[in-house]
GROMACS .gro file of C-alpha atoms in nm:
model
  336
    1MET     CA    1   2.046  -0.286   3.027
    2THR     CA    2   1.748  -0.085   3.140
    3VAL     CA    3   1.741   0.085   3.477
    4VAL     CA    4   1.400   0.248   3.475
    5GLU     CA    5   1.158   0.150   3.201
    6PRO     CA    6   0.902   0.435   3.240
    7PHE     CA    7   1.162   0.691   3.137
    8GLY     CA    8   1.304   0.492   2.851
    9LEU     CA    9   1.648   0.523   3.009
   10SER     CA   10   1.898   0.260   2.907
   11VAL     CA   11   2.235   0.245   3.080
   12GLN     CA   12   2.474   0.071   2.844
   13ASP     CA   13   2.779   0.087   3.072
   14ARG     CA   14   2.792  -0.238   3.268
   15ASP     CA   15   2.963  -0.094   3.576
   16LEU     CA   16   2.727   0.203   3.601
   17ASN     CA   17   2.425  -0.019   3.551
   18ARG     CA   18   2.546  -0.248   3.830
   19ASP     CA   19   2.605   0.045   4.067
   20VAL     CA   20   2.269   0.206   3.997
   21GLN     CA   21   2.071  -0.117   4.022
   22ALA     CA   22   2.245  -0.210   4.347
   23GLY     CA   23   2.176   0.135   4.485
   24LEU     CA   24   1.807   0.124   4.391
   25GLN     CA   25   1.770  -0.221   4.545
   26ALA     CA   26   1.928  -0.092   4.865
   27VAL     CA   27   1.686   0.200   4.865
   28GLU     CA   28   1.387  -0.036   4.833
   29ALA     CA   29   1.508  -0.245   5.126
   30ALA     CA   30   1.581   0.061   5.339
   31MET     CA   31   1.239   0.214   5.267
   32ALA     CA   32   1.063  -0.108   5.363
   33GLU     CA   33   1.254  -0.109   5.690
   34ALA     CA   34   1.200   0.263   5.755
   35VAL     CA   35   0.820   0.242   5.743
   36LYS     CA   36   0.782  -0.046   5.987
   37SER     CA   37   0.582   0.042   6.295
   38GLU     CA   38   0.484  -0.130   6.617
   39LEU     CA   39   0.127  -0.079   6.499
   40PRO     CA   40   0.049  -0.327   6.218
   41LEU     CA   41  -0.204  -0.096   6.050
   42VAL     CA   42   0.054   0.182   6.021
   43THR     CA   43   0.303  -0.056   5.862
   44VAL     CA   44   0.040  -0.171   5.612
   45THR     CA   45  -0.073   0.180   5.513
   46ALA     CA   46   0.279   0.322   5.503
   47SER     CA   47   0.396   0.033   5.284
   48HIS     CA   48   0.096   0.058   5.054
   49LEU     CA   49   0.243   0.283   4.785
   50ILE     CA   50   0.596   0.147   4.824
   51LYS     CA   51   0.469  -0.198   4.729
   52ALA     CA   52   0.272  -0.050   4.439
   53GLY     CA   53   0.602   0.041   4.274
   54GLY     CA   54   0.664   0.359   4.080
   55LYS     CA   55   0.924   0.529   3.865
   56ARG     CA   56   1.172   0.591   4.150
   57PHE     CA   57   1.305   0.884   3.949
   58ARG     CA   58   1.431   1.069   4.255
   59PRO     CA   59   1.642   0.779   4.389
   60LEU     CA   60   1.766   0.718   4.036
   61LEU     CA   61   1.887   1.077   4.011
   62VAL     CA   62   2.056   1.047   4.352
   63MET     CA   63   2.245   0.740   4.227
   64LEU     CA   64   2.351   0.902   3.900
   65ALA     CA   65   2.461   1.224   4.070
   66ALA     CA   66   2.666   1.022   4.320
   67GLN     CA   67   2.875   0.892   4.029
   68PHE     CA   68   3.053   1.228   4.020
   69GLY     CA   69   3.205   1.146   4.359
   70ASP     CA   70   3.213   0.825   4.560
   71PRO     CA   71   2.893   0.637   4.471
   72TYR     CA   72   2.952   0.399   4.761
   73ALA     CA   73   2.965   0.676   5.022
   74PRO     CA   74   2.750   0.586   5.325
   75GLY     CA   75   2.511   0.880   5.289
   76VAL     CA   76   2.403   0.812   4.931
   77VAL     CA   77   2.138   0.544   4.990
   78PRO     CA   78   1.988   0.715   5.300
   79ALA     CA   79   1.963   1.041   5.103
   80ALA     CA   80   1.771   0.859   4.830
   81VAL     CA   81   1.541   0.712   5.093
   82VAL     CA   82   1.473   1.061   5.232
   83VAL     CA   83   1.368   1.210   4.900
   84GLU     CA   84   1.153   0.912   4.800
   85LEU     CA   85   0.975   0.887   5.137
   86THR     CA   86   0.910   1.262   5.121
   87HIS     CA   87   0.770   1.223   4.771
   88LEU     CA   88   0.548   0.933   4.876
   89ALA     CA   89   0.419   1.130   5.174
   90THR     CA   90   0.308   1.411   4.943
   91LEU     CA   91   0.122   1.158   4.727
   92TYR     CA   92  -0.086   1.045   5.025
   93HIS     CA   93  -0.184   1.407   5.089
   94ASP     CA   94  -0.242   1.478   4.719
   95ASP     CA   95  -0.479   1.184   4.691
   96VAL     CA   96  -0.689   1.323   4.975
   97MET     CA   97  -0.704   1.670   4.820
   98ASP     CA   98  -0.784   1.525   4.477
   99GLU     CA   99  -1.023   1.260   4.612
  100ALA     CA  100  -0.828   1.013   4.398
  101PRO     CA  101  -0.955   0.653   4.404
  102VAL     CA  102  -0.652   0.490   4.240
  103ARG     CA  103  -0.275   0.549   4.250
  104ARG     CA  104  -0.021   0.332   4.067
  105GLY     CA  105  -0.288   0.081   3.977
  106VAL     CA  106  -0.406   0.015   4.334
  107PRO     CA  107  -0.675   0.176   4.550
  108THR     CA  108  -0.547   0.482   4.735
  109VAL     CA  109  -0.525   0.472   5.112
  110ASN     CA  110  -0.802   0.733   5.136
  111ALA     CA  111  -1.025   0.510   4.921
  112ARG     CA  112  -0.939   0.183   5.095
  113TRP     CA  113  -0.946   0.325   5.448
  114ASP     CA  114  -1.037   0.695   5.480
  115ASN     CA  115  -0.899   1.047   5.451
  116SER     CA  116  -0.784   1.065   5.810
  117VAL     CA  117  -0.577   0.750   5.778
  118ALA     CA  118  -0.425   0.876   5.452
  119ILE     CA  119  -0.330   1.214   5.597
  120LEU     CA  120  -0.182   1.064   5.911
  121THR     CA  121   0.008   0.804   5.710
  122GLY     CA  122   0.158   1.082   5.502
  123ASP     CA  123   0.261   1.255   5.824
  124PHE     CA  124   0.413   0.928   5.947
  125LEU     CA  125   0.620   0.903   5.629
  126PHE     CA  126   0.741   1.260   5.675
  127SER     CA  127   0.849   1.173   6.027
  128ARG     CA  128   1.037   0.863   5.915
  129ALA     CA  129   1.206   1.061   5.637
  130SER     CA  130   1.313   1.313   5.901
  131GLN     CA  131   1.459   1.039   6.118
  132VAL     CA  132   1.674   0.913   5.831
  133LEU     CA  133   1.765   1.271   5.739
  134SER     CA  134   1.886   1.348   6.091
  135GLU     CA  135   2.172   1.104   6.042
  136LEU     CA  136   2.300   1.295   5.738
  137GLY     CA  137   2.405   1.613   5.919
  138THR     CA  138   2.280   1.966   5.971
  139GLU     CA  139   2.350   2.082   5.617
  140ALA     CA  140   2.133   1.804   5.476
  141VAL     CA  141   1.856   1.896   5.721
  142ARG     CA  142   1.872   2.260   5.607
  143ILE     CA  143   1.864   2.164   5.238
  144GLN     CA  144   1.564   1.938   5.289
  145ALA     CA  145   1.385   2.199   5.500
  146ASP     CA  146   1.428   2.461   5.228
  147ALA     CA  147   1.301   2.220   4.964
  148PHE     CA  148   1.006   2.118   5.179
  149GLU     CA  149   0.910   2.483   5.224
  150ARG     CA  150   0.915   2.528   4.847
  151LEU     CA  151   0.712   2.211   4.798
  152VAL     CA  152   0.441   2.321   5.040
  153THR     CA  153   0.440   2.674   4.900
  154GLY     CA  154   0.395   2.533   4.552
  155GLN     CA  155   0.097   2.331   4.672
  156ILE     CA  156  -0.055   2.639   4.835
  157LEU     CA  157  -0.003   2.836   4.513
  158GLU     CA  158  -0.183   2.564   4.319
  159THR     CA  159  -0.470   2.555   4.566
  160ALA     CA  160  -0.509   2.933   4.571
  161GLY     CA  161  -0.479   2.972   4.194
  162PRO     CA  162  -0.346   3.278   4.012
  163GLY     CA  163  -0.441   3.612   4.160
  164PRO     CA  164  -0.586   3.911   3.977
  165GLY     CA  165  -0.338   4.031   3.719
  166ASP     CA  166  -0.121   3.716   3.748
  167ASP     CA  167  -0.015   3.538   3.432
  168PRO     CA  168  -0.181   3.194   3.459
  169LEU     CA  169   0.102   3.023   3.270
  170GLY     CA  170   0.370   3.186   3.482
  171HIS     CA  171   0.176   3.091   3.794
  172TYR     CA  172   0.155   2.730   3.675
  173LEU     CA  173   0.529   2.709   3.613
  174ASP     CA  174   0.592   2.853   3.959
  175VAL     CA  175   0.370   2.580   4.103
  176LEU     CA  176   0.565   2.310   3.918
  177ALA     CA  177   0.900   2.453   4.027
  178GLY     CA  178   0.788   2.423   4.389
  179LYS     CA  179   0.577   2.107   4.388
  180THR     CA  180   0.796   1.901   4.156
  181GLY     CA  181   1.121   2.077   4.076
  182ALA     CA  182   1.230   2.146   4.433
  183LEU     CA  183   1.249   1.785   4.552
  184ILE     CA  184   1.406   1.658   4.229
  185ALA     CA  185   1.664   1.935   4.259
  186VAL     CA  186   1.742   1.804   4.608
  187SER     CA  187   1.784   1.456   4.461
  188GLY     CA  188   2.063   1.578   4.236
  189ARG     CA  189   2.210   1.785   4.517
  190PHE     CA  190   2.204   1.508   4.777
  191GLY     CA  191   2.355   1.251   4.542
  192ALA     CA  192   2.651   1.471   4.454
  193LEU     CA  193   2.690   1.614   4.804
  194MET     CA  194   2.683   1.281   4.987
  195ALA     CA  195   2.932   1.139   4.737
  196GLY     CA  196   3.175   1.423   4.807
  197ALA     CA  197   3.161   1.582   4.462
  198GLU     CA  198   3.312   1.925   4.402
  199PRO     CA  199   3.082   2.217   4.499
  200TRP     CA  200   3.049   2.333   4.137
  201VAL     CA  201   2.935   1.983   4.040
  202VAL     CA  202   2.681   1.982   4.322
  203GLU     CA  203   2.540   2.313   4.197
  204ILE     CA  204   2.513   2.193   3.836
  205LEU     CA  205   2.330   1.876   3.937
  206THR     CA  206   2.095   2.075   4.160
  207GLN     CA  207   1.999   2.306   3.873
  208TYR     CA  208   1.974   2.011   3.636
  209GLY     CA  209   1.737   1.833   3.874
  210GLU     CA  210   1.502   2.128   3.894
  211LYS     CA  211   1.486   2.170   3.516
  212MET     CA  212   1.428   1.799   3.465
  213GLY     CA  213   1.157   1.791   3.729
  214ILE     CA  214   0.964   2.060   3.544
  215ALA     CA  215   1.034   1.900   3.206
  216PHE     CA  216   0.896   1.563   3.312
  217GLN     CA  217   0.582   1.719   3.456
  218LEU     CA  218   0.527   1.916   3.137
  219ALA     CA  219   0.580   1.595   2.940
  220ASP     CA  220   0.305   1.438   3.150
  221ASP     CA  221   0.081   1.731   3.056
  222VAL     CA  222   0.140   1.661   2.689
  223LEU     CA  223   0.091   1.287   2.737
  224ASP     CA  224  -0.239   1.346   2.915
  225ILE     CA  225  -0.372   1.491   2.591
  226ALA     CA  226  -0.173   1.314   2.320
  227SER     CA  227  -0.134   0.956   2.442
  228ASP     CA  228  -0.373   0.664   2.414
  229GLY     CA  229  -0.325   0.584   2.782
  230HIS     CA  230  -0.074   0.299   2.756
  231GLU     CA  231   0.235   0.518   2.794
  232SER     CA  232   0.099   0.764   3.049
  233GLY     CA  233  -0.056   0.488   3.261
  234LYS     CA  234  -0.381   0.676   3.303
  235THR     CA  235  -0.695   0.752   3.105
  236PRO     CA  236  -0.625   1.017   2.837
  237GLY     CA  237  -0.761   1.360   2.917
  238THR     CA  238  -0.786   1.301   3.291
  239ASP     CA  239  -0.676   1.654   3.376
  240LEU     CA  240  -0.906   1.790   3.108
  241ARG     CA  241  -1.204   1.600   3.252
  242GLU     CA  242  -1.125   1.727   3.602
  243GLY     CA  243  -1.091   2.087   3.487
  244VAL     CA  244  -0.722   2.105   3.580
  245PRO     CA  245  -0.554   2.365   3.355
  246THR     CA  246  -0.224   2.216   3.239
  247LEU     CA  247   0.028   2.339   2.984
  248PRO     CA  248  -0.164   2.274   2.657
  249VAL     CA  249  -0.481   2.441   2.786
  250LEU     CA  250  -0.293   2.735   2.938
  251LEU     CA  251  -0.107   2.791   2.612
  252LEU     CA  252  -0.432   2.776   2.419
  253GLN     CA  253  -0.586   3.034   2.649
  254SER     CA  254  -0.287   3.262   2.595
  255MET     CA  255  -0.325   3.246   2.216
  256PRO     CA  256  -0.555   3.481   2.022
  257VAL     CA  257  -0.877   3.330   1.889
  258ASP     CA  258  -0.840   3.204   1.535
  259GLU     CA  259  -1.142   3.365   1.368
  260SER     CA  260  -1.087   3.156   1.056
  261ASP     CA  261  -1.115   2.828   1.244
  262PRO     CA  262  -1.459   2.745   1.388
  263GLN     CA  263  -1.311   2.449   1.573
  264ASP     CA  264  -1.090   2.684   1.773
  265ALA     CA  265  -1.397   2.871   1.899
  266ARG     CA  266  -1.576   2.544   1.968
  267LEU     CA  267  -1.284   2.412   2.174
  268ARG     CA  268  -1.270   2.728   2.382
  269GLU     CA  269  -1.645   2.699   2.439
  270LEU     CA  270  -1.609   2.339   2.553
  271LEU     CA  271  -1.330   2.429   2.797
  272GLN     CA  272  -1.577   2.653   2.978
  273GLN     CA  273  -1.818   2.364   3.026
  274ASP     CA  274  -1.842   2.059   3.249
  275LEU     CA  275  -1.621   1.800   3.081
  276THR     CA  276  -1.723   1.514   3.305
  277ASP     CA  277  -1.981   1.453   3.034
  278ASP     CA  278  -1.828   1.179   2.817
  279GLN     CA  279  -1.942   1.323   2.484
  280ARG     CA  280  -1.818   1.676   2.554
  281HIS     CA  281  -1.494   1.537   2.696
  282ALA     CA  282  -1.426   1.327   2.386
  283GLU     CA  283  -1.493   1.622   2.157
  284ALA     CA  284  -1.269   1.855   2.357
  285LEU     CA  285  -0.989   1.597   2.363
  286ARG     CA  286  -1.015   1.545   1.986
  287LEU     CA  287  -1.007   1.919   1.915
  288LEU     CA  288  -0.719   1.986   2.154
  289ARG     CA  289  -0.512   1.710   1.995
  290ARG     CA  290  -0.523   1.891   1.661
  291HIS     CA  291  -0.487   2.243   1.801
  292PRO     CA  292  -0.154   2.428   1.758
  293ALA     CA  293  -0.141   2.470   2.136
  294LEU     CA  294  -0.044   2.104   2.175
  295GLU     CA  295   0.256   2.144   1.946
  296ARG     CA  296   0.354   2.458   2.136
  297ALA     CA  297   0.334   2.256   2.458
  298ARG     CA  298   0.569   1.997   2.309
  299ARG     CA  299   0.819   2.266   2.213
  300GLU     CA  300   0.804   2.425   2.558
  301THR     CA  301   0.866   2.087   2.722
  302LEU     CA  302   1.162   2.019   2.496
  303ARG     CA  303   1.302   2.363   2.576
  304TYR     CA  304   1.322   2.273   2.946
  305ALA     CA  305   1.485   1.940   2.863
  306GLU     CA  306   1.742   2.107   2.639
  307GLU     CA  307   1.818   2.368   2.906
  308ALA     CA  308   1.879   2.081   3.147
  309ARG     CA  309   2.108   1.913   2.896
  310ALA     CA  310   2.307   2.234   2.845
  311LEU     CA  311   2.369   2.257   3.220
  312LEU     CA  312   2.559   1.927   3.201
  313THR     CA  313   2.820   2.059   2.954
  314PRO     CA  314   3.094   2.136   3.211
  315LEU     CA  315   3.071   1.790   3.370
  316PRO     CA  316   3.336   1.533   3.278
  317GLU     CA  317   3.246   1.296   2.998
  318GLY     CA  318   3.154   0.945   3.100
  319PRO     CA  319   2.870   0.697   3.150
  320ALA     CA  320   2.701   0.900   3.427
  321LYS     CA  321   2.687   1.216   3.217
  322ALA     CA  322   2.559   1.012   2.923
  323ALA     CA  323   2.283   0.866   3.143
  324LEU     CA  324   2.177   1.213   3.258
  325GLN     CA  325   2.168   1.324   2.895
  326GLY     CA  326   1.960   1.014   2.826
  327LEU     CA  327   1.696   1.144   3.065
  328CYS     CA  328   1.672   1.454   2.847
  329ASP     CA  329   1.619   1.229   2.546
  330ALA     CA  330   1.348   1.044   2.738
  331VAL     CA  331   1.151   1.367   2.768
  332ALA     CA  332   1.164   1.406   2.391
  333ILE     CA  333   1.049   1.047   2.342
  334ARG     CA  334   0.759   1.093   2.586
  335THR     CA  335   0.629   1.399   2.401
  336MET     CA  336   0.648   1.258   2.046
   0.00000   0.00000   0.00000
C-alpha cells in the first residue's frame, strides 16, 4: 500500500495507510478551497501548481507525526494545508528568480503569464496560508513566523553567496537548513503538536523533520548527477548546466587536486567554463559521475538520513515510527 510513490515509501499497516491517505485527501480538498478567489484569474494561477501535483512530503510528515497523538484532531489537516501552501508560494517566487520555464511538468506561472503575476500569486498563497494559520492559535503563528524567517534568510544567503573566508560547503548546508529544513521541521512539529503529543515527542519530530529535509535535498543533488532523469524527474545535470554549486561539486572543490589523474584536472577546468554548451556539459557530467566526490556526496547524504533515524529511537515502536524510518530508507534508495 503505497502512500507517496516519489519517496518509495510503502505503508504496510492497513489502519495507518487509511489514516494517512484520508488525511492527504482532506488536505487536497482544503487547499483547493483555500485558494479560491472572487477573481477568476487568481483562482486559476493559485491552483496551477496544486493541480500539477507533487510529492506532498510536508503534509505526509504532518500526518505521520500526528500518529503520536490524536491523528483526527481538528488542527492536523489545517496545519498540513499551511505548510504546503507556504511551500507552494515559495516555488512561485523561486521560479521567477530562476527564470524557470517548467515546474512539475507544466509551464510555470511566470512563463505562462509573467513574473508579476507569479510573484503576486505567491504572495496570495502566503496570505491564504496565514488565514488558515490564524485559526490554529498564537503558538502556531509564532512557530510558522520563526520558520518563515529562517526560510527567507536561507534564500537571502543563497542569493548573496558565501562571503570572503566562508566555507562554501558550510554556507550551502546553512542555506539548505533554512530554505528546506525549516519548513519540513515545522511539518513534524505541527503534526505532533496539533495531535496533542507529549512535548518531548514534538521536539524529536521537529529535529527529525529538519534532518530529513536536508537529507532529501542532498539526495536530489546526487540524483541530479547520477540519475538518467527518470527518477529525478528532470534532465540530468541541470544544476551543473546552470552553474549551481551543489553537494558533489562543492565536495570536489574541497578536495585536493589529484595530480595522478588528468581527468580530475580536466573536470575542474570544465567547472570553470560555461556548461550551457552541450558538449562541455556532457563531458563534465561524465567525469563527475566517476569522480570520488560523487561517492562522498552519497555518504554525506546517508549520514544525514542516519542521524534522522537515530533521533527516532526514543519514540514508541509502531507503524508510524516504521514509516518514518522508511523515509530514511528512501533516501538511501534515491542515492544508490
